[in-house]
Amino acid sequence: MRARSHSEVASLAEARALLGLTGPAEGEALTAAFRAAVKAAHPAAPGGDADRFRRVIAAWRLIQSRDRPRALAGPVSPPPAPPVVVIGPMEALRGGRVALRFGRRTLDIRLPKGLRSGEHLRLKAAGPAGADVYLPVLIRRADGLSVLGDDLFMDWPVPTRLIEDGGRLEIDTHAGTRSAWIVAGQAPLRLRLRNLGLPARGARRQGHLFVNLQPSGDAPSAAEYLLVRFTRVWTPDRLAA
């Protein structure tokens, strides 16, 4: 005999109790009770619980199967697992839109600025019986940037002699070129550029950009870097335009 899973519901009375019902209910009243119960039990909701969330869904399926005529009853497909919204640091910075496959549908989701890994995007009435769905967010390294909490991180090559002697450094960031001064013999080799991390959102603060300086004999000097930038701007094609 198969042991009963912790997510299953043993009886119709238990199922109705899980939905907060004290007596028979059907139609819109039953659907409304399920929506309220599954919303309150969702792990992303205050006081929610993953086990109770699964049991509420199991209760809903049991009530539906009992109310459905036996001749028409068939296997009930479980609701699709909410997909993870995977984005890059630039999308977290600027927001935008992303197309996401959910079950048999492709959803066009708007991304607000300042998303953090571990947050959830709420899709209203996109789940079973019109319940809300909460999609977890994951930010992966891309475009030379990585994210930790509110802050961004990047690497930048620096001539070894500039690290040894100190001087001015030009860094290309997502917000444009920024200047910084290196103190001779500086350690550790990391600079903080204030307020260039993820934007403030809700209770989350404005982040910073941390630049890891990578000693490199091939990195251009400050004068060579300015010459490269000058050449990019004043090419024959640009002059002809």
Short mmCIF file of N, CA and C in Angstrom, two decimals, residues 18-194:
data_model
loop_
_atom_site.label_atom_id
_atom_site.label_comp_id
_atom_site.label_asym_id
_atom_site.label_seq_id
_atom_site.Cartn_x
_atom_site.Cartn_y
_atom_site.Cartn_z
N LEU A 18 -9.76 23.07 4.63
CA LEU A 18 -8.56 23.75 4.12
C LEU A 18 -8.90 24.99 3.32
N LEU A 19 -10.09 24.99 2.70
CA LEU A 19 -10.52 26.16 1.94
C LEU A 19 -11.29 27.14 2.82
N GLY A 20 -11.39 26.85 4.10
CA GLY A 20 -12.08 27.76 5.02
C GLY A 20 -13.58 27.68 4.93
N LEU A 21 -14.11 26.56 4.42
CA LEU A 21 -15.56 26.41 4.26
C LEU A 21 -16.14 25.68 5.48
N THR A 22 -17.23 26.19 6.00
CA THR A 22 -17.91 25.56 7.14
C THR A 22 -19.13 24.76 6.71
N GLY A 23 -19.49 24.84 5.43
CA GLY A 23 -20.63 24.11 4.91
C GLY A 23 -20.51 23.94 3.41
N PRO A 24 -21.49 23.35 2.77
CA PRO A 24 -21.42 23.15 1.32
C PRO A 24 -21.31 24.48 0.59
N ALA A 25 -20.58 24.46 -0.50
CA ALA A 25 -20.44 25.65 -1.35
C ALA A 25 -20.14 25.18 -2.75
N GLU A 26 -20.56 25.96 -3.73
CA GLU A 26 -20.32 25.59 -5.11
C GLU A 26 -20.26 26.85 -5.95
N GLY A 27 -19.89 26.67 -7.21
CA GLY A 27 -19.87 27.79 -8.14
C GLY A 27 -18.89 28.88 -7.74
N GLU A 28 -19.34 30.13 -7.82
CA GLU A 28 -18.48 31.28 -7.55
C GLU A 28 -18.02 31.33 -6.10
N ALA A 29 -18.87 30.89 -5.17
CA ALA A 29 -18.49 30.90 -3.75
C ALA A 29 -17.33 29.94 -3.49
N LEU A 30 -17.37 28.78 -4.13
CA LEU A 30 -16.29 27.80 -3.97
C LEU A 30 -14.99 28.33 -4.59
N THR A 31 -15.11 28.92 -5.78
CA THR A 31 -13.94 29.46 -6.45
C THR A 31 -13.32 30.59 -5.64
N ALA A 32 -14.15 31.46 -5.07
CA ALA A 32 -13.65 32.57 -4.27
C ALA A 32 -12.93 32.06 -3.02
N ALA A 33 -13.47 31.00 -2.41
CA ALA A 33 -12.84 30.43 -1.22
C ALA A 33 -11.47 29.86 -1.57
N PHE A 34 -11.37 29.18 -2.73
CA PHE A 34 -10.08 28.63 -3.15
C PHE A 34 -9.06 29.74 -3.42
N ARG A 35 -9.47 30.79 -4.12
CA ARG A 35 -8.55 31.89 -4.42
C ARG A 35 -7.99 32.52 -3.14
N ALA A 36 -8.88 32.73 -2.17
CA ALA A 36 -8.44 33.34 -0.91
C ALA A 36 -7.49 32.42 -0.16
N ALA A 37 -7.79 31.11 -0.15
CA ALA A 37 -6.96 30.17 0.60
C ALA A 37 -5.60 29.97 -0.04
N VAL A 38 -5.56 29.86 -1.38
CA VAL A 38 -4.28 29.61 -2.06
C VAL A 38 -3.41 30.86 -2.03
N LYS A 39 -4.04 32.04 -2.04
CA LYS A 39 -3.27 33.29 -1.94
C LYS A 39 -2.64 33.43 -0.55
N ALA A 40 -3.39 33.10 0.49
CA ALA A 40 -2.88 33.22 1.85
C ALA A 40 -1.80 32.18 2.15
N ALA A 41 -1.89 31.01 1.48
CA ALA A 41 -0.94 29.94 1.75
C ALA A 41 0.32 30.02 0.91
N HIS A 42 0.35 30.87 -0.11
CA HIS A 42 1.51 30.93 -1.01
C HIS A 42 2.78 31.25 -0.22
N PRO A 43 3.88 30.53 -0.51
CA PRO A 43 5.14 30.77 0.24
C PRO A 43 5.63 32.20 0.19
N ALA A 44 5.29 32.93 -0.88
CA ALA A 44 5.76 34.31 -0.99
C ALA A 44 4.89 35.28 -0.19
N ALA A 45 3.74 34.82 0.30
CA ALA A 45 2.85 35.70 1.06
C ALA A 45 3.23 35.68 2.55
N PRO A 46 2.97 36.77 3.26
CA PRO A 46 3.25 36.79 4.70
C PRO A 46 2.49 35.67 5.41
N GLY A 47 3.20 34.85 6.18
CA GLY A 47 2.57 33.73 6.87
C GLY A 47 2.29 32.54 5.99
N GLY A 48 2.73 32.59 4.73
CA GLY A 48 2.50 31.47 3.82
C GLY A 48 3.36 30.27 4.15
N ASP A 49 3.00 29.13 3.58
CA ASP A 49 3.71 27.90 3.87
C ASP A 49 3.61 26.99 2.66
N ALA A 50 4.75 26.43 2.22
CA ALA A 50 4.77 25.62 1.01
C ALA A 50 3.92 24.36 1.15
N ASP A 51 3.96 23.72 2.32
CA ASP A 51 3.17 22.51 2.52
C ASP A 51 1.68 22.83 2.49
N ARG A 52 1.27 23.89 3.20
CA ARG A 52 -0.16 24.27 3.19
C ARG A 52 -0.60 24.67 1.79
N PHE A 53 0.28 25.33 1.03
CA PHE A 53 -0.03 25.73 -0.34
C PHE A 53 -0.36 24.50 -1.20
N ARG A 54 0.47 23.46 -1.08
CA ARG A 54 0.21 22.23 -1.86
C ARG A 54 -1.08 21.55 -1.40
N ARG A 55 -1.34 21.56 -0.10
CA ARG A 55 -2.54 20.90 0.41
C ARG A 55 -3.81 21.64 -0.02
N VAL A 56 -3.74 22.97 -0.11
CA VAL A 56 -4.90 23.74 -0.58
C VAL A 56 -5.21 23.38 -2.03
N ILE A 57 -4.17 23.27 -2.85
CA ILE A 57 -4.39 22.88 -4.25
C ILE A 57 -4.95 21.46 -4.32
N ALA A 58 -4.42 20.55 -3.48
CA ALA A 58 -4.93 19.18 -3.45
C ALA A 58 -6.40 19.16 -3.02
N ALA A 59 -6.76 20.02 -2.06
CA ALA A 59 -8.16 20.09 -1.61
C ALA A 59 -9.06 20.56 -2.73
N TRP A 60 -8.62 21.54 -3.48
CA TRP A 60 -9.40 22.06 -4.62
C TRP A 60 -9.63 20.96 -5.66
N ARG A 61 -8.59 20.19 -5.95
CA ARG A 61 -8.73 19.11 -6.92
C ARG A 61 -9.70 18.03 -6.43
N LEU A 62 -9.61 17.72 -5.12
CA LEU A 62 -10.50 16.69 -4.58
C LEU A 62 -11.96 17.13 -4.67
N ILE A 63 -12.26 18.37 -4.31
CA ILE A 63 -13.63 18.87 -4.37
C ILE A 63 -14.13 18.87 -5.81
N GLN A 64 -13.28 19.29 -6.74
CA GLN A 64 -13.69 19.30 -8.15
C GLN A 64 -13.96 17.89 -8.65
N SER A 65 -13.11 16.93 -8.27
CA SER A 65 -13.30 15.55 -8.75
C SER A 65 -14.57 14.94 -8.17
N ARG A 66 -14.92 15.30 -6.92
CA ARG A 66 -16.15 14.76 -6.31
C ARG A 66 -17.40 15.39 -6.92
N ASP A 67 -17.30 16.66 -7.31
CA ASP A 67 -18.46 17.34 -7.88
C ASP A 67 -18.67 17.01 -9.35
N ARG A 68 -17.62 16.49 -10.01
CA ARG A 68 -17.72 16.20 -11.44
C ARG A 68 -18.39 14.84 -11.63
N PRO A 69 -19.29 14.70 -12.61
CA PRO A 69 -19.92 13.40 -12.87
C PRO A 69 -18.85 12.34 -13.15
N ARG A 70 -19.05 11.14 -12.63
CA ARG A 70 -18.07 10.08 -12.77
C ARG A 70 -17.75 9.77 -14.22
N ALA A 71 -18.77 9.83 -15.08
CA ALA A 71 -18.54 9.50 -16.48
C ALA A 71 -17.60 10.48 -17.14
N LEU A 72 -17.55 11.71 -16.63
CA LEU A 72 -16.70 12.72 -17.25
C LEU A 72 -15.40 12.91 -16.49
N ALA A 73 -15.27 12.25 -15.34
CA ALA A 73 -14.09 12.47 -14.53
C ALA A 73 -12.87 11.88 -15.21
N GLY A 74 -11.77 12.56 -15.10
CA GLY A 74 -10.51 12.10 -15.68
C GLY A 74 -9.36 12.59 -14.84
N PRO A 75 -8.16 12.25 -15.24
CA PRO A 75 -6.99 12.71 -14.46
C PRO A 75 -6.88 14.22 -14.48
N VAL A 76 -6.58 14.77 -13.31
CA VAL A 76 -6.44 16.23 -13.18
C VAL A 76 -4.97 16.58 -13.32
N SER A 77 -4.64 17.41 -14.31
CA SER A 77 -3.25 17.81 -14.52
C SER A 77 -2.84 18.81 -13.46
N PRO A 78 -1.67 18.61 -12.86
CA PRO A 78 -1.20 19.58 -11.86
C PRO A 78 -0.91 20.92 -12.52
N PRO A 79 -1.08 22.00 -11.77
CA PRO A 79 -0.77 23.30 -12.36
C PRO A 79 0.71 23.39 -12.68
N PRO A 80 1.07 24.07 -13.76
CA PRO A 80 2.49 24.17 -14.12
C PRO A 80 3.28 24.90 -13.05
N ALA A 81 4.50 24.44 -12.82
CA ALA A 81 5.36 25.11 -11.84
C ALA A 81 5.73 26.50 -12.36
N PRO A 82 5.69 27.50 -11.49
CA PRO A 82 6.04 28.86 -11.94
C PRO A 82 7.47 28.89 -12.47
N PRO A 83 7.69 29.39 -13.69
CA PRO A 83 9.05 29.46 -14.22
C PRO A 83 9.86 30.55 -13.52
N VAL A 84 11.17 30.40 -13.57
CA VAL A 84 12.07 31.40 -13.00
C VAL A 84 12.34 32.47 -14.06
N VAL A 85 12.23 33.73 -13.66
CA VAL A 85 12.53 34.84 -14.57
C VAL A 85 14.02 35.13 -14.47
N VAL A 86 14.77 34.71 -15.50
CA VAL A 86 16.22 34.89 -15.51
C VAL A 86 16.54 36.13 -16.35
N ILE A 87 17.22 37.10 -15.73
CA ILE A 87 17.56 38.34 -16.41
C ILE A 87 19.04 38.65 -16.17
N GLY A 88 19.55 39.64 -16.91
CA GLY A 88 20.91 40.10 -16.74
C GLY A 88 20.96 41.37 -15.91
N PRO A 89 22.15 41.78 -15.48
CA PRO A 89 22.28 43.00 -14.68
C PRO A 89 21.72 44.25 -15.36
N MET A 90 21.87 44.36 -16.69
CA MET A 90 21.37 45.55 -17.37
C MET A 90 19.84 45.61 -17.32
N GLU A 91 19.18 44.46 -17.42
CA GLU A 91 17.71 44.44 -17.30
C GLU A 91 17.28 44.79 -15.88
N ALA A 92 18.08 44.34 -14.89
CA ALA A 92 17.78 44.70 -13.50
C ALA A 92 17.95 46.20 -13.29
N LEU A 93 18.92 46.79 -13.96
CA LEU A 93 19.17 48.23 -13.85
C LEU A 93 18.07 49.06 -14.50
N ARG A 94 17.71 48.69 -15.71
CA ARG A 94 16.86 49.55 -16.54
C ARG A 94 15.42 49.08 -16.70
N GLY A 95 15.15 47.83 -16.28
CA GLY A 95 13.81 47.31 -16.51
C GLY A 95 13.64 46.91 -17.96
N GLY A 96 12.41 46.70 -18.37
CA GLY A 96 12.14 46.32 -19.75
C GLY A 96 11.02 45.31 -19.81
N ARG A 97 11.09 44.45 -20.82
CA ARG A 97 10.07 43.42 -21.00
C ARG A 97 10.75 42.11 -21.36
N VAL A 98 10.11 41.01 -21.00
CA VAL A 98 10.65 39.69 -21.31
C VAL A 98 9.49 38.76 -21.64
N ALA A 99 9.68 37.90 -22.65
CA ALA A 99 8.68 36.90 -23.01
C ALA A 99 9.00 35.61 -22.26
N LEU A 100 8.00 35.04 -21.60
CA LEU A 100 8.24 33.88 -20.75
C LEU A 100 7.17 32.83 -21.02
N ARG A 101 7.61 31.59 -21.21
CA ARG A 101 6.68 30.48 -21.44
C ARG A 101 6.12 30.01 -20.11
N PHE A 102 4.80 29.95 -20.00
CA PHE A 102 4.13 29.52 -18.77
C PHE A 102 2.99 28.58 -19.16
N GLY A 103 3.22 27.26 -18.95
CA GLY A 103 2.23 26.29 -19.40
C GLY A 103 2.17 26.30 -20.91
N ARG A 104 0.97 26.51 -21.45
CA ARG A 104 0.81 26.58 -22.90
C ARG A 104 0.80 28.00 -23.43
N ARG A 105 1.04 28.94 -22.54
CA ARG A 105 0.99 30.35 -22.94
C ARG A 105 2.38 30.97 -22.92
N THR A 106 2.54 32.00 -23.73
CA THR A 106 3.74 32.83 -23.69
C THR A 106 3.33 34.20 -23.14
N LEU A 107 3.90 34.57 -22.02
CA LEU A 107 3.51 35.80 -21.34
C LEU A 107 4.51 36.91 -21.64
N ASP A 108 4.00 38.10 -21.87
CA ASP A 108 4.83 39.30 -22.05
C ASP A 108 4.87 40.01 -20.69
N ILE A 109 6.01 39.93 -20.02
CA ILE A 109 6.12 40.41 -18.64
C ILE A 109 6.91 41.70 -18.60
N ARG A 110 6.38 42.69 -17.90
CA ARG A 110 7.09 43.96 -17.71
C ARG A 110 8.00 43.85 -16.50
N LEU A 111 9.26 44.25 -16.69
CA LEU A 111 10.26 44.21 -15.62
C LEU A 111 10.45 45.61 -15.06
N PRO A 112 10.14 45.85 -13.79
CA PRO A 112 10.41 47.17 -13.20
C PRO A 112 11.91 47.36 -12.98
N LYS A 113 12.33 48.60 -12.88
CA LYS A 113 13.73 48.88 -12.60
C LYS A 113 14.06 48.46 -11.16
N GLY A 114 15.28 47.96 -10.98
CA GLY A 114 15.75 47.67 -9.63
C GLY A 114 15.36 46.32 -9.09
N LEU A 115 15.04 45.35 -9.95
CA LEU A 115 14.75 44.01 -9.46
C LEU A 115 15.98 43.40 -8.80
N ARG A 116 15.77 42.59 -7.77
CA ARG A 116 16.83 41.86 -7.10
C ARG A 116 16.58 40.36 -7.20
N SER A 117 17.66 39.58 -7.18
CA SER A 117 17.52 38.12 -7.13
C SER A 117 16.77 37.74 -5.85
N GLY A 118 15.85 36.79 -5.99
CA GLY A 118 15.06 36.34 -4.84
C GLY A 118 13.73 37.03 -4.73
N GLU A 119 13.53 38.15 -5.44
CA GLU A 119 12.21 38.79 -5.44
C GLU A 119 11.26 38.00 -6.32
N HIS A 120 9.98 38.33 -6.25
CA HIS A 120 8.96 37.65 -7.04
C HIS A 120 8.16 38.68 -7.84
N LEU A 121 7.88 38.33 -9.08
CA LEU A 121 6.97 39.12 -9.91
C LEU A 121 5.57 38.51 -9.79
N ARG A 122 4.58 39.34 -9.54
CA ARG A 122 3.21 38.86 -9.36
C ARG A 122 2.44 38.98 -10.67
N LEU A 123 1.86 37.85 -11.08
CA LEU A 123 0.98 37.83 -12.24
C LEU A 123 -0.44 37.62 -11.73
N LYS A 124 -1.28 38.61 -11.90
CA LYS A 124 -2.63 38.55 -11.37
C LYS A 124 -3.49 37.57 -12.15
N ALA A 125 -4.16 36.67 -11.41
CA ALA A 125 -5.14 35.74 -11.97
C ALA A 125 -4.56 34.88 -13.09
N ALA A 126 -3.28 34.53 -13.02
CA ALA A 126 -2.66 33.73 -14.08
C ALA A 126 -2.57 32.25 -13.72
N GLY A 127 -2.96 31.88 -12.49
CA GLY A 127 -2.85 30.50 -12.04
C GLY A 127 -4.16 29.75 -12.11
N PRO A 128 -4.21 28.57 -11.49
CA PRO A 128 -5.44 27.77 -11.48
C PRO A 128 -6.61 28.53 -10.87
N ALA A 129 -7.75 28.46 -11.53
CA ALA A 129 -8.98 29.11 -11.07
C ALA A 129 -8.78 30.60 -10.84
N GLY A 130 -7.88 31.21 -11.61
CA GLY A 130 -7.69 32.66 -11.50
C GLY A 130 -6.85 33.10 -10.33
N ALA A 131 -6.10 32.17 -9.70
CA ALA A 131 -5.24 32.56 -8.58
C ALA A 131 -4.03 33.32 -9.09
N ASP A 132 -3.46 34.17 -8.25
CA ASP A 132 -2.25 34.90 -8.61
C ASP A 132 -1.05 33.95 -8.65
N VAL A 133 -0.08 34.26 -9.51
CA VAL A 133 1.14 33.47 -9.63
C VAL A 133 2.32 34.38 -9.31
N TYR A 134 3.27 33.86 -8.55
CA TYR A 134 4.46 34.62 -8.17
C TYR A 134 5.69 33.97 -8.80
N LEU A 135 6.36 34.72 -9.68
CA LEU A 135 7.51 34.20 -10.41
C LEU A 135 8.81 34.64 -9.74
N PRO A 136 9.67 33.70 -9.33
CA PRO A 136 10.94 34.09 -8.72
C PRO A 136 11.89 34.69 -9.74
N VAL A 137 12.72 35.62 -9.29
CA VAL A 137 13.66 36.33 -10.16
C VAL A 137 15.09 35.89 -9.85
N LEU A 138 15.87 35.65 -10.92
CA LEU A 138 17.29 35.31 -10.78
C LEU A 138 18.09 36.19 -11.73
N ILE A 139 19.10 36.88 -11.20
CA ILE A 139 19.97 37.73 -12.02
C ILE A 139 21.29 37.02 -12.23
N ARG A 140 21.63 36.76 -13.48
CA ARG A 140 22.88 36.08 -13.81
C ARG A 140 23.88 37.07 -14.39
N ARG A 141 25.16 36.75 -14.25
CA ARG A 141 26.24 37.59 -14.78
C ARG A 141 26.11 37.71 -16.29
N ALA A 142 26.27 38.93 -16.78
CA ALA A 142 26.21 39.19 -18.22
C ALA A 142 26.81 40.56 -18.49
N ASP A 143 27.28 40.76 -19.72
CA ASP A 143 27.83 42.05 -20.14
C ASP A 143 28.96 42.52 -19.22
N GLY A 144 29.71 41.57 -18.67
CA GLY A 144 30.83 41.94 -17.81
C GLY A 144 30.43 42.40 -16.42
N LEU A 145 29.15 42.24 -16.07
CA LEU A 145 28.66 42.68 -14.77
C LEU A 145 28.07 41.49 -14.00
N SER A 146 28.22 41.54 -12.69
CA SER A 146 27.55 40.59 -11.81
C SER A 146 26.88 41.37 -10.69
N VAL A 147 25.91 40.75 -10.03
CA VAL A 147 25.12 41.42 -9.00
C VAL A 147 25.20 40.63 -7.71
N LEU A 148 25.39 41.34 -6.61
CA LEU A 148 25.31 40.75 -5.29
C LEU A 148 24.53 41.72 -4.41
N GLY A 149 23.31 41.32 -4.04
CA GLY A 149 22.47 42.21 -3.25
C GLY A 149 22.08 43.44 -4.06
N ASP A 150 22.45 44.62 -3.55
CA ASP A 150 22.13 45.87 -4.24
C ASP A 150 23.26 46.34 -5.15
N ASP A 151 24.40 45.69 -5.09
CA ASP A 151 25.61 46.21 -5.72
C ASP A 151 25.98 45.46 -7.00
N LEU A 152 26.65 46.19 -7.88
CA LEU A 152 27.19 45.62 -9.12
C LEU A 152 28.70 45.45 -8.99
N PHE A 153 29.24 44.50 -9.75
CA PHE A 153 30.67 44.23 -9.73
C PHE A 153 31.17 44.04 -11.16
N MET A 154 32.36 44.56 -11.43
CA MET A 154 32.97 44.40 -12.75
C MET A 154 34.50 44.38 -12.60
N ASP A 155 35.16 43.87 -13.63
CA ASP A 155 36.62 43.88 -13.68
C ASP A 155 37.08 44.93 -14.67
N TRP A 156 38.26 45.51 -14.42
CA TRP A 156 38.83 46.50 -15.34
C TRP A 156 40.35 46.36 -15.36
N PRO A 157 40.94 46.21 -16.58
CA PRO A 157 42.40 46.06 -16.66
C PRO A 157 43.11 47.40 -16.40
N VAL A 158 44.22 47.33 -15.67
CA VAL A 158 44.99 48.52 -15.31
C VAL A 158 46.47 48.23 -15.53
N PRO A 159 47.22 49.14 -16.16
CA PRO A 159 48.65 48.93 -16.33
C PRO A 159 49.33 48.72 -14.97
N THR A 160 50.21 47.75 -14.92
CA THR A 160 50.89 47.45 -13.67
C THR A 160 51.63 48.67 -13.12
N ARG A 161 52.25 49.44 -14.00
CA ARG A 161 53.01 50.60 -13.53
C ARG A 161 52.10 51.67 -12.94
N LEU A 162 50.83 51.75 -13.42
CA LEU A 162 49.89 52.72 -12.85
C LEU A 162 49.52 52.32 -11.43
N ILE A 163 49.40 51.00 -11.20
CA ILE A 163 49.12 50.52 -9.85
C ILE A 163 50.30 50.81 -8.93
N GLU A 164 51.49 50.64 -9.47
CA GLU A 164 52.70 50.85 -8.65
C GLU A 164 52.95 52.33 -8.37
N ASP A 165 52.76 53.19 -9.40
CA ASP A 165 53.10 54.61 -9.26
C ASP A 165 51.91 55.48 -8.86
N GLY A 166 50.67 54.98 -9.09
CA GLY A 166 49.48 55.79 -8.83
C GLY A 166 49.19 56.72 -9.99
N GLY A 167 47.99 57.26 -10.02
CA GLY A 167 47.60 58.19 -11.08
C GLY A 167 46.12 58.08 -11.40
N ARG A 168 45.74 58.76 -12.46
CA ARG A 168 44.33 58.83 -12.86
C ARG A 168 43.98 57.65 -13.77
N LEU A 169 42.77 57.11 -13.57
CA LEU A 169 42.30 55.96 -14.33
C LEU A 169 40.93 56.27 -14.91
N GLU A 170 40.72 55.93 -16.19
CA GLU A 170 39.43 56.09 -16.85
C GLU A 170 38.77 54.71 -16.95
N ILE A 171 37.52 54.60 -16.49
CA ILE A 171 36.81 53.31 -16.46
C ILE A 171 35.51 53.45 -17.25
N ASP A 172 35.30 52.54 -18.20
CA ASP A 172 34.04 52.50 -18.94
C ASP A 172 33.02 51.71 -18.14
N THR A 173 31.97 52.37 -17.66
CA THR A 173 30.92 51.71 -16.89
C THR A 173 29.61 51.73 -17.67
N HIS A 174 28.60 51.07 -17.15
CA HIS A 174 27.28 51.07 -17.79
C HIS A 174 26.67 52.47 -17.82
N ALA A 175 27.16 53.37 -16.96
CA ALA A 175 26.64 54.74 -16.90
C ALA A 175 27.55 55.72 -17.62
N GLY A 176 28.53 55.23 -18.38
CA GLY A 176 29.47 56.10 -19.08
C GLY A 176 30.85 56.03 -18.47
N THR A 177 31.76 56.85 -18.97
CA THR A 177 33.13 56.84 -18.48
C THR A 177 33.23 57.57 -17.15
N ARG A 178 33.92 56.94 -16.21
CA ARG A 178 34.14 57.54 -14.90
C ARG A 178 35.64 57.57 -14.61
N SER A 179 36.07 58.65 -13.94
CA SER A 179 37.48 58.82 -13.58
C SER A 179 37.69 58.44 -12.13
N ALA A 180 38.86 57.89 -11.84
CA ALA A 180 39.22 57.55 -10.47
C ALA A 180 40.73 57.72 -10.32
N TRP A 181 41.13 57.96 -9.08
CA TRP A 181 42.56 58.10 -8.78
C TRP A 181 43.04 56.89 -8.01
N ILE A 182 44.18 56.39 -8.43
CA ILE A 182 44.79 55.25 -7.77
C ILE A 182 45.97 55.75 -6.94
N VAL A 183 45.99 55.35 -5.69
CA VAL A 183 47.10 55.67 -4.80
C VAL A 183 48.20 54.63 -5.00
N ALA A 184 49.43 55.07 -5.09
CA ALA A 184 50.55 54.15 -5.31
C ALA A 184 50.55 53.03 -4.28
N GLY A 185 50.64 51.81 -4.79
CA GLY A 185 50.68 50.65 -3.90
C GLY A 185 49.36 50.34 -3.24
N GLN A 186 48.24 50.82 -3.80
CA GLN A 186 46.93 50.63 -3.18
C GLN A 186 46.55 49.15 -3.09
N ALA A 187 46.03 48.76 -1.96
CA ALA A 187 45.56 47.40 -1.76
C ALA A 187 44.40 47.42 -0.75
N PRO A 188 43.35 46.67 -0.94
CA PRO A 188 43.13 45.78 -2.07
C PRO A 188 42.79 46.55 -3.34
N LEU A 189 42.91 45.90 -4.47
CA LEU A 189 42.72 46.57 -5.76
C LEU A 189 41.25 46.58 -6.14
N ARG A 190 40.47 47.37 -5.42
CA ARG A 190 39.04 47.50 -5.70
C ARG A 190 38.61 48.94 -5.46
N LEU A 191 37.87 49.47 -6.41
CA LEU A 191 37.34 50.83 -6.28
C LEU A 191 35.83 50.76 -6.11
N ARG A 192 35.28 51.72 -5.36
CA ARG A 192 33.83 51.83 -5.23
C ARG A 192 33.36 53.10 -5.90
N LEU A 193 32.47 52.94 -6.88
CA LEU A 193 31.85 54.09 -7.55
C LEU A 193 30.44 54.22 -6.98
N ARG A 194 30.23 55.27 -6.23
CA ARG A 194 29.00 55.42 -5.47
C ARG A 194 27.77 55.58 -6.37
#
